Amino acid sequence: MKPDETRRPAEQSPAQPRKEQPVATACAWWCALGLLTLALGALAPGGFFHTPHAVALACAELAALAVLVALAAAAGRLVGRRIRIVAASAVLLAFGASWGTFWYTGHFLDGESIGFLFGDLAGVLGYAAGMNVALFAALGAVTITAAVAATRLLPRWVAARPPAFLRSFTRITISAAAACAVTTLLHAGTGEYRAQRDFAAGPSARALSDLLESPDGPQGAAAAPVSRRPIAPAEFPVESRPLNVLVILVDSLRADQLRTFGGARDVMPAVDALAREGIAYTDCLTTATHTDYAAPSALSSHHPLRARTSHTCPANPPYPRILLHDILKAAGWRTAIFSSQDEHWRSMANYLDTGSLDRYVHAGAGPRPENPEGTLDDSVTTDAATRWIDEGGAPFFACLNLQNAHAPYPVPAGFARRFGPATRDFPISFGWYPREKTEVVKDLYADSLAYIDLLLGRLFDHLKERGLWDETIVIVTADHGEAFYERGIAMHGGAIVPEVARVPLIVRVPGLAPARDARPAQILDIPPTVCRALGMPPHPSFQGIDLLESHPPRERSRFIVVQTPFARQCAIDRGGRTLIYDAHAHAFTSSDPDLEARLVAWYRAQVDYYADHARMAAEYPPILE
């Protein structure tokens, strides 16, 4: 080194960041993401700019975004540049994915939805792409492009600005973020704004509120006694009534689509004709607002609540599950399930496939169906069931899970629609479609049910032609109903509302007189009712009741649960009164001390049982007395 050379201070070296740059870079990130947030809030269906609290909700999201950016910037100082780039890209991808989820469903990503997503990643992505492939691809491409561009361009833009500019830029940005925080605090309250702030303001507000939430269920004193039942071998009489059993679950079928249950239109004449031959239970509830919980309970007679957050059945589950086909297989019946949906969805196959099925046909058992939702057309399912029934032999048990009535309510091109248009000119995403199109959507839904009814009519006629009709118990019900914005929500899988909770239940048993029965029923009552019709005692593991009992209880507690990205609730219906506990709001919907105590007792009994491996090995699930 020559004597007149001096070393430039490290902080002045062009290779080193100036002291203003890290904070200014974080501010630049906040500004960029904030502008994107404002644009998406205006463009997205149901975005905050479409609400009465637009300014307050925008401020809440920007304030939450500032907190997350500050935390990310602080963490970024501890790692190298490459890790920062990867982390920033991941954050932007999560940001885009959360907005994409909101665009499809009206809900941002949170812990519950991420667990739900990764519980069946391929199924969720396939369904999302099938609903709107253009939007799905566009969101992915835009998000990845933005991630790469931002991680490269923002730091360069900041590095090229003079120190005085960066100081002013930082002060203005921090002041703006502080103003957003103050506005949020001034509007902090309860009611509609708070619910929208925590769930619909934006992905950052949802992430922060999710971190502060607890998955605990209803709190309080438990006043109802609980029966603990030891596992014991079930004994069945050697002689039973060798009737065939056909259980049909129609996805999303709400009771008022049938004339038997008060419907105004002749949507499903074949099913209504079945109701005139059987017993129509006019007050029947599901066990959950989503299929992966509700449908299995119709065969197991078990409540689906098994954890404080969403539960998927593992392979070889540690808890007992004796399904209707297990009982009938042991008694000599042929057994099968034919499902139009992919039974790998949310690991339903792990629960349903107990080793007692002679045939298990579903959409996930072969190549992915051409239907964009990944489901089989119900004609494929009913035809497969018909062929299997025709194989003959021992009495049969068959369960059909039909899916054409699931949104977006597809029917084949050649089907003559009676209610809706042949084509639609608007999108239907899960949980959302334009409100002004509600009546059109109802008509599309009715056509999908009419199509299913046509297929069921053919199946019923086939059984009659084969001489099997008078030897077959036929049960038609639904896993859940469907909402059409009656209470602000669409479709199902979300909040517990009557349109989704109430389902039809028709039980036709040869030799039993037709009737309308108003006793409180639930779909988990199907297994004990079938056992009674066959002359068998109910299995000791059942949590449901026999609906053929001539002296039903005067009052009965019925419980419903939802654990999805859209809602986390549990409810009790007893004596014409209903009480719902919302875990996000940490509150009951109304005040009823008796129902509160019973709901608390049921929730604790279920969750405590499924958390105790020793109890699961020695006892059946508990029953609330």
XYZ file of C-alpha atoms in Angstrom:
625
model
C 0.000 0.000 0.000
C 1.348 3.404 -0.941
C 1.768 5.963 1.852
C -0.869 8.328 0.446
C -3.543 5.623 0.159
C -6.184 5.434 2.864
C -8.744 2.701 3.412
C -12.411 3.676 2.846
C -14.584 3.052 5.952
C -16.547 -0.179 5.711
C -19.878 1.609 5.936
C -18.986 3.729 2.892
C -17.953 0.756 0.741
C -20.232 0.177 -2.229
C -20.059 -3.535 -1.442
C -21.577 -2.976 1.997
C -25.156 -1.809 2.737
C -25.553 1.659 4.199
C -27.132 1.776 7.648
C -30.336 3.223 6.195
C -30.842 0.330 3.778
C -32.208 -2.536 5.970
C -35.032 -0.462 7.443
C -35.735 1.210 4.103
C -35.868 -2.209 2.409
C -38.425 -3.389 4.952
C -40.441 -0.214 4.327
C -40.243 -0.832 0.573
C -41.565 -4.361 1.110
C -44.449 -2.995 3.161
C -45.310 -0.428 0.510
C -45.171 -2.975 -2.322
C -47.225 -5.569 -0.477
C -49.573 -2.868 0.792
C -50.311 -1.610 -2.719
C -50.882 -5.191 -3.859
C -53.179 -5.728 -0.876
C -55.259 -2.668 -1.741
C -55.563 -3.829 -5.347
C -56.589 -7.348 -4.356
C -59.007 -6.018 -1.740
C -60.741 -4.143 -4.530
C -60.668 -6.937 -7.117
C -61.364 -10.059 -5.062
C -64.988 -11.152 -4.620
C -65.811 -10.378 -1.003
C -62.656 -8.248 -0.560
C -62.644 -5.562 2.123
C -63.438 -2.766 -0.317
C -66.812 -4.426 -0.845
C -67.773 -4.138 2.834
C -69.190 -1.296 4.982
C -65.886 -1.164 6.936
C -63.560 -0.845 3.947
C -61.170 1.791 5.359
C -60.933 0.230 8.822
C -60.360 -3.252 7.402
C -57.720 -1.978 4.975
C -55.918 -0.303 7.877
C -56.146 -3.474 9.966
C -54.533 -5.522 7.210
C -51.821 -2.920 6.544
C -51.024 -2.664 10.264
C -50.786 -6.453 10.578
C -48.658 -6.542 7.446
C -46.294 -3.991 9.002
C -45.863 -6.202 12.070
C -45.090 -9.275 9.969
C -42.683 -7.397 7.692
C -40.855 -6.002 10.719
C -40.527 -9.472 12.228
C -39.323 -10.891 8.917
C -36.783 -8.084 8.496
C -35.405 -8.671 11.982
C -35.099 -12.395 11.317
C -33.489 -11.689 7.956
C -30.583 -9.868 9.626
C -29.560 -13.186 11.171
C -29.225 -15.171 7.951
C -27.353 -14.916 4.681
C -28.495 -13.262 1.476
C -29.485 -16.486 -0.306
C -31.581 -17.647 2.614
C -33.247 -14.232 2.705
C -34.176 -14.554 -0.963
C -35.599 -18.037 -0.474
C -37.503 -16.932 2.631
C -38.878 -13.829 0.906
C -40.025 -15.934 -2.035
C -41.748 -18.350 0.345
C -43.492 -15.463 2.116
C -44.748 -14.054 -1.164
C -45.936 -17.475 -2.262
C -47.837 -17.838 1.010
C -49.243 -14.326 0.544
C -50.440 -15.196 -2.964
C -51.770 -18.587 -1.878
C -53.752 -16.969 0.916
C -55.317 -14.462 -1.455
C -55.990 -17.288 -3.923
C -57.734 -19.275 -1.208
C -59.808 -16.221 -0.319
C -60.690 -15.723 -3.974
C -61.972 -19.307 -4.181
C -63.558 -19.702 -0.773
C -63.884 -16.353 1.002
C -61.351 -17.437 3.672
C -57.660 -16.688 4.080
C -55.097 -19.308 5.034
C -54.617 -20.016 8.725
C -53.366 -22.922 10.806
C -56.591 -24.867 10.373
C -56.671 -24.392 6.613
C -52.988 -25.231 6.178
C -53.514 -28.469 8.084
C -56.614 -29.120 5.980
C -54.666 -28.348 2.797
C -51.735 -30.626 3.516
C -54.075 -33.345 4.732
C -54.870 -33.921 1.047
C -52.715 -31.548 -1.003
C -53.226 -33.306 -4.327
C -56.989 -33.459 -3.858
C -57.313 -29.805 -2.859
C -55.142 -28.545 -5.716
C -56.898 -30.789 -8.204
C -60.304 -29.602 -7.090
C -59.220 -25.946 -7.154
C -57.791 -26.303 -10.644
C -60.928 -28.058 -11.797
C -63.182 -25.292 -10.475
C -61.296 -22.494 -12.279
C -58.099 -23.594 -13.983
C -57.385 -20.169 -15.513
C -57.523 -18.357 -12.179
C -55.553 -21.120 -10.475
C -52.748 -20.946 -13.080
C -52.753 -17.141 -13.202
C -52.425 -16.740 -9.436
C -49.537 -19.184 -9.347
C -47.694 -17.540 -12.223
C -48.200 -13.995 -10.923
C -47.117 -14.933 -7.406
C -43.919 -16.680 -8.523
C -43.046 -13.817 -10.874
C -43.663 -11.252 -8.143
C -41.537 -13.232 -5.678
C -38.554 -13.372 -8.010
C -38.905 -9.748 -9.073
C -39.356 -8.361 -5.573
C -36.442 -10.211 -4.012
C -34.159 -8.907 -6.723
C -35.519 -5.464 -7.564
C -36.540 -4.002 -4.199
C -33.072 -4.261 -2.602
C -31.515 -2.790 -5.768
C -33.997 0.086 -5.799
C -33.214 0.902 -2.161
C -29.443 0.659 -2.732
C -29.659 3.201 -5.556
C -31.423 5.866 -3.461
C -29.423 8.604 -1.639
C -29.338 8.539 2.197
C -31.487 11.653 2.595
C -34.235 10.127 0.451
C -34.130 6.877 2.373
C -34.476 8.703 5.712
C -37.518 10.626 4.481
C -39.006 7.547 2.854
C -38.558 5.556 6.076
C -40.138 8.244 8.264
C -43.147 8.627 5.965
C -43.670 4.864 5.687
C -43.401 4.250 9.416
C -45.819 7.113 10.047
C -48.296 5.609 7.601
C -48.031 2.205 9.268
C -48.523 3.829 12.679
C -51.601 5.662 11.401
C -53.021 2.334 10.203
C -52.366 0.827 13.641
C -54.068 3.739 15.414
C -57.086 3.501 13.101
C -57.299 -0.225 13.843
C -57.219 0.385 17.588
C -59.869 3.074 17.343
C -62.171 0.673 15.530
C -61.372 -2.311 17.785
C -64.676 -3.606 19.017
C -67.033 -6.481 18.722
C -69.654 -7.578 16.261
C -69.473 -7.509 12.500
C -66.318 -5.404 12.187
C -64.281 -7.599 14.531
C -65.337 -10.776 12.708
C -64.424 -9.239 9.362
C -61.138 -7.897 10.741
C -60.076 -11.319 12.002
C -61.203 -13.307 8.970
C -61.733 -11.123 5.902
C -59.356 -8.144 6.165
C -56.399 -9.889 4.588
C -53.823 -12.676 4.957
C -51.661 -10.791 7.481
C -54.561 -9.918 9.790
C -55.769 -13.502 9.568
C -52.287 -14.859 10.375
C -51.891 -12.634 13.435
C -55.376 -13.341 14.771
C -54.782 -17.058 14.216
C -51.615 -16.892 16.329
C -53.634 -15.375 19.174
C -56.486 -17.866 18.943
C -56.880 -21.000 21.023
C -58.380 -24.189 19.580
C -60.190 -24.870 22.863
C -63.807 -25.863 22.712
C -66.686 -24.655 24.869
C -65.778 -23.844 28.453
C -67.885 -24.126 31.587
C -69.399 -26.663 33.914
C -70.342 -30.024 32.453
C -73.678 -31.156 33.869
C -74.640 -34.227 31.821
C -73.492 -37.725 32.904
C -71.306 -39.680 30.497
C -71.348 -43.462 30.062
C -68.005 -45.210 29.585
C -68.494 -48.548 27.836
C -65.886 -51.319 27.947
C -65.084 -53.127 24.702
C -66.744 -56.537 24.667
C -67.429 -59.113 21.952
C -70.763 -58.500 20.261
C -73.147 -61.425 20.196
C -75.621 -61.811 17.334
C -78.421 -64.326 16.971
C -77.825 -67.128 14.530
C -81.118 -66.379 12.831
C -81.682 -62.930 11.418
C -83.872 -61.523 8.677
C -81.797 -61.952 5.485
C -82.825 -58.727 3.775
C -80.594 -56.836 1.376
C -79.472 -53.386 2.571
C -79.009 -50.421 0.240
C -77.817 -47.152 1.832
C -77.701 -44.124 -0.483
C -75.935 -40.893 0.490
C -76.675 -37.993 -1.863
C -74.084 -35.295 -1.366
C -75.476 -31.857 -0.427
C -79.137 -32.927 -0.564
C -81.126 -30.544 1.609
C -84.483 -31.745 2.827
C -86.630 -29.051 1.192
C -85.718 -30.259 -2.288
C -88.136 -33.168 -1.765
C -91.900 -32.721 -1.745
C -92.024 -35.178 1.149
C -90.141 -32.645 3.271
C -91.967 -29.516 2.143
C -90.352 -28.878 -1.230
C -92.290 -26.702 -3.666
C -90.967 -28.347 -6.850
C -91.067 -31.915 -8.153
C -87.277 -32.292 -8.194
C -86.820 -35.970 -7.205
C -90.021 -37.922 -7.969
C -88.399 -41.360 -7.599
C -87.102 -40.543 -4.122
C -90.448 -39.031 -3.146
C -92.131 -42.252 -4.320
C -89.743 -44.209 -2.094
C -90.746 -41.987 0.826
C -94.393 -42.879 0.264
C -93.453 -46.542 0.720
C -91.228 -46.016 3.754
C -90.796 -43.960 6.883
C -89.892 -40.317 6.326
C -88.076 -38.864 9.335
C -88.968 -35.209 9.072
C -86.573 -33.935 11.751
C -83.178 -35.364 10.864
C -79.794 -33.690 11.354
C -76.365 -34.458 10.015
C -73.367 -34.886 12.321
C -71.126 -32.365 10.519
C -71.321 -29.787 7.762
C -68.565 -31.449 5.714
C -68.411 -34.841 4.004
C -65.218 -36.274 5.488
C -66.784 -36.087 8.962
C -70.455 -36.701 8.171
C -70.477 -39.532 5.628
C -68.480 -42.062 7.722
C -70.713 -41.472 10.746
C -73.692 -42.750 8.749
C -71.985 -46.158 8.623
C -70.184 -46.218 11.986
C -72.759 -44.541 14.251
C -69.911 -42.545 15.804
C -69.711 -38.788 16.323
C -66.886 -37.396 14.140
C -65.427 -35.018 16.766
C -62.037 -36.547 17.645
C -59.701 -33.609 18.309
C -59.659 -29.903 19.110
C -58.697 -29.175 15.520
C -59.443 -30.986 12.264
C -58.789 -34.718 12.314
C -57.961 -37.064 9.461
C -58.123 -40.780 10.043
C -54.642 -42.343 10.059
C -53.830 -45.721 8.616
C -54.650 -48.355 11.238
C -56.403 -45.882 13.564
C -55.969 -46.539 17.283
C -59.645 -46.054 18.076
C -62.366 -48.690 17.593
C -64.613 -48.375 14.580
C -67.160 -51.071 13.816
C -68.991 -50.130 10.648
C -72.257 -51.494 9.364
C -70.520 -53.538 6.678
C -68.265 -55.146 9.316
C -71.319 -56.403 11.184
C -73.110 -57.659 8.090
C -70.014 -59.260 6.588
C -69.547 -61.274 9.785
C -73.198 -62.333 9.543
C -72.860 -63.592 5.948
C -73.762 -60.604 3.760
C -71.900 -59.567 0.615
C -70.602 -56.029 1.179
C -69.585 -53.134 -1.051
C -69.181 -49.357 -1.218
C -69.596 -47.514 -4.517
C -68.602 -43.866 -4.316
C -68.437 -41.165 -6.968
C -65.919 -39.199 -4.895
C -62.263 -39.907 -4.239
C -62.371 -41.698 -0.897
C -58.756 -40.749 -0.278
C -60.095 -37.230 0.337
C -59.215 -36.354 3.914
C -58.214 -40.026 4.414
C -61.809 -41.259 4.399
C -60.666 -44.571 2.938
C -58.549 -45.190 6.026
C -61.738 -45.078 8.057
C -64.161 -46.858 5.732
C -61.975 -49.670 4.415
C -61.871 -51.957 7.440
C -61.130 -55.144 5.508
C -64.765 -56.240 5.436
C -65.647 -54.977 1.962
C -65.918 -57.392 -0.945
C -65.923 -54.463 -3.372
C -64.773 -50.872 -2.899
C -65.182 -48.692 -5.984
C -64.500 -44.957 -5.867
C -63.091 -42.121 -7.937
C -59.627 -42.433 -6.388
C -59.288 -46.157 -7.066
C -58.223 -45.700 -10.703
C -57.058 -42.995 -13.140
C -58.282 -39.492 -12.330
C -61.773 -39.044 -13.820
C -62.318 -36.579 -16.642
C -64.746 -34.620 -14.487
C -62.735 -31.493 -13.515
C -63.707 -31.925 -9.853
C -62.128 -35.370 -9.813
C -65.424 -37.176 -9.178
C -67.113 -39.907 -11.168
C -70.378 -39.213 -12.894
C -73.008 -40.885 -10.758
C -74.117 -43.047 -13.693
C -70.734 -44.805 -13.482
C -71.288 -45.452 -9.791
C -74.877 -46.671 -10.045
C -74.019 -48.885 -13.044
C -71.140 -50.470 -11.100
C -73.439 -51.099 -8.143
C -76.093 -52.633 -10.402
C -73.600 -55.037 -11.988
C -72.335 -56.103 -8.577
C -75.842 -56.672 -7.255
C -76.569 -58.828 -10.307
C -73.678 -61.135 -9.425
C -76.087 -62.645 -6.918
C -75.351 -64.913 -4.001
C -75.794 -64.018 -0.360
C -77.864 -61.044 0.737
C -76.043 -57.845 -0.128
C -75.127 -54.643 1.653
C -74.245 -51.742 -0.650
C -73.586 -48.112 0.169
C -73.705 -45.561 -2.660
C -72.142 -42.110 -2.271
C -73.406 -39.897 -5.112
C -71.717 -36.616 -6.017
C -73.356 -34.882 -8.970
C -75.227 -32.594 -6.545
C -71.918 -31.248 -5.212
C -70.958 -27.787 -6.480
C -70.661 -26.849 -9.307
C -73.608 -29.249 -9.877
C -72.586 -30.959 -13.139
C -74.908 -33.020 -15.329
C -74.042 -34.771 -18.609
C -74.476 -32.812 -21.822
C -77.301 -35.057 -23.010
C -79.428 -34.688 -19.878
C -82.614 -32.686 -20.483
C -82.561 -29.956 -17.855
C -85.904 -29.083 -16.253
C -84.891 -26.109 -14.134
C -81.652 -24.334 -15.053
C -79.905 -23.077 -18.195
C -77.843 -25.425 -20.351
C -74.748 -23.278 -19.817
C -73.680 -20.758 -17.197
C -71.833 -17.504 -17.841
C -70.435 -16.958 -14.335
C -67.925 -18.769 -12.116
C -68.783 -21.066 -9.211
C -65.922 -21.418 -6.769
C -66.231 -23.400 -3.574
C -68.161 -21.255 -1.123
C -68.705 -18.384 -3.559
C -70.574 -17.334 -6.671
C -72.154 -13.970 -7.565
C -75.039 -13.387 -5.163
C -77.204 -12.040 -7.934
C -76.979 -15.471 -9.582
C -78.350 -17.341 -6.559
C -81.661 -18.306 -8.164
C -79.832 -19.614 -11.237
C -77.504 -21.642 -9.004
C -80.514 -23.116 -7.186
C -81.880 -24.219 -10.543
C -78.553 -25.785 -11.540
C -78.546 -27.586 -8.204
C -82.113 -28.817 -8.763
C -81.123 -30.200 -12.163
C -78.232 -32.111 -10.623
C -80.640 -33.650 -8.107
C -83.101 -34.478 -10.873
C -80.300 -36.270 -12.707
C -79.457 -38.311 -9.608
C -83.156 -39.094 -9.169
C -83.291 -40.429 -12.727
C -80.406 -42.790 -11.948
C -81.954 -43.904 -8.654
C -85.288 -44.509 -10.366
C -83.522 -46.820 -12.821
C -81.798 -48.639 -9.970
C -85.071 -49.070 -8.072
C -86.805 -50.351 -11.219
C -83.974 -52.824 -11.758
C -84.383 -54.198 -8.243
C -88.103 -54.621 -8.890
C -87.504 -56.377 -12.214
C -85.066 -58.755 -10.515
C -87.578 -59.534 -7.787
C -85.323 -57.982 -5.120
C -87.407 -54.949 -4.176
C -89.472 -56.701 -1.540
C -86.311 -58.192 -0.061
C -84.340 -54.950 0.230
C -84.111 -52.268 2.893
C -83.559 -48.958 1.096
C -82.307 -45.869 2.929
C -81.830 -42.465 1.312
C -80.228 -39.562 3.139
C -77.519 -36.907 2.728
C -74.177 -36.247 4.317
C -75.246 -32.595 4.750
C -77.431 -29.981 3.112
C -76.546 -26.923 1.056
C -76.819 -23.182 1.677
C -77.584 -20.514 -0.902
C -76.655 -17.303 0.936
C -79.725 -17.538 3.200
C -77.519 -16.495 6.133
C -74.619 -15.029 4.225
C -72.880 -18.302 3.357
C -73.004 -20.523 0.317
C -72.684 -24.287 -0.116
C -71.447 -26.269 2.915
C -68.400 -27.057 5.030
C -68.751 -23.849 6.993
C -70.919 -22.533 9.798
C -73.664 -24.684 11.274
C -76.877 -23.311 9.777
C -80.243 -25.060 9.307
C -79.908 -25.200 5.524
C -76.788 -27.344 5.891
C -77.605 -29.161 9.142
C -81.040 -30.501 8.172
C -81.152 -33.486 5.828
C -83.818 -35.907 4.621
C -83.928 -39.450 5.951
C -86.091 -42.117 4.319
C -86.075 -45.691 5.644
C -88.018 -48.231 3.635
C -88.210 -51.679 5.256
C -90.251 -54.432 3.581
C -93.267 -55.211 5.713
C -93.275 -51.936 7.663
C -96.149 -49.555 7.060
C -95.371 -46.155 5.507
C -95.309 -43.257 7.960
C -94.100 -39.763 8.670
C -92.094 -39.699 11.885
C -91.237 -36.407 13.625
C -88.954 -37.857 16.327
C -85.479 -36.243 16.500
C -83.228 -38.295 14.219
C -79.630 -38.098 13.069
C -77.704 -39.844 10.318
C -75.607 -41.779 12.854
C -78.858 -43.592 13.745
C -78.753 -45.531 10.462
C -76.611 -48.504 11.678
C -78.670 -49.283 14.814
C -81.880 -48.857 12.804
C -80.694 -51.305 10.139
C -79.696 -53.803 12.819
C -83.194 -53.581 14.316
C -84.802 -54.100 10.893
C -82.675 -57.227 10.401
C -83.526 -58.651 13.803
C -80.065 -57.990 15.220
C -79.233 -56.125 18.405
C -77.351 -52.848 17.873
C -73.603 -53.140 18.170
C -72.382 -51.967 21.594
C -70.088 -49.394 20.005
C -72.912 -47.364 18.425
C -73.540 -43.822 19.637
C -76.759 -43.482 17.629
C -80.191 -44.852 18.490
C -82.701 -47.231 16.909
C -85.292 -45.186 15.025
C -87.696 -48.121 14.816
C -88.105 -48.154 18.579
C -91.813 -47.764 19.271
C -91.253 -45.581 22.348
C -88.632 -42.944 21.457
C -87.187 -40.721 24.208
C -89.151 -37.529 24.863
C -86.027 -35.385 24.530
C -82.739 -36.132 22.888
C -79.460 -34.261 22.535
C -78.130 -34.152 18.973
C -74.647 -32.811 18.317
C -73.065 -31.324 15.184
C -69.491 -30.227 14.563
C -67.486 -28.415 11.906
C -63.678 -28.216 11.781
C -62.626 -26.771 8.446
C -60.816 -23.665 7.176
C -64.231 -21.997 7.030
C -65.486 -22.557 10.573
C -64.754 -24.245 13.879
C -68.014 -24.796 15.713
C -69.988 -27.368 17.663
C -73.700 -27.363 18.357
C -76.401 -29.066 20.365
C -80.050 -29.419 19.415
C -82.420 -30.535 22.166
C -86.144 -30.116 22.646
C -86.501 -27.688 19.784
C -83.683 -25.461 21.083
C -80.302 -25.070 19.381
C -77.072 -23.687 20.803
C -73.835 -23.183 18.861
C -70.355 -22.578 20.220
C -67.954 -20.738 17.898
C -64.318 -21.471 18.729
C -63.058 -18.481 16.741
C -65.249 -16.062 18.666
C -64.844 -18.030 21.926
C -68.543 -17.584 22.542
C -71.927 -19.275 22.486
C -74.470 -17.902 20.060
C -77.021 -17.414 22.840
C -77.546 -18.027 26.526
C -78.999 -21.367 27.616
C -77.272 -22.792 30.718
C -78.752 -26.271 30.293
C -77.633 -26.625 26.688
C -74.241 -25.072 27.465
C -73.587 -27.663 30.189
C -74.601 -30.533 27.909
C -72.507 -29.271 24.994
C -69.468 -28.822 27.246
C -69.927 -32.342 28.624
C -70.188 -33.858 25.137
C -67.206 -31.952 23.769
C -64.965 -32.924 26.682
C -66.102 -36.544 26.602
C -65.280 -36.862 22.901
C -61.959 -35.028 22.910
C -60.700 -36.616 26.142
C -61.557 -40.102 24.895
C -59.727 -39.716 21.576
C -56.667 -38.246 23.323
C -56.294 -41.294 25.605
C -54.802 -44.333 23.864
C -55.365 -46.557 26.889
C -59.069 -45.752 26.904
C -59.393 -46.263 23.156
C -57.899 -49.729 23.557
C -60.288 -50.662 26.359
C -63.486 -48.700 25.729
C -65.915 -47.726 23.016
C -66.565 -43.994 22.492
C -68.595 -42.543 25.386
C -72.298 -41.775 25.340
C -73.917 -38.755 26.918
C -76.836 -39.894 29.053
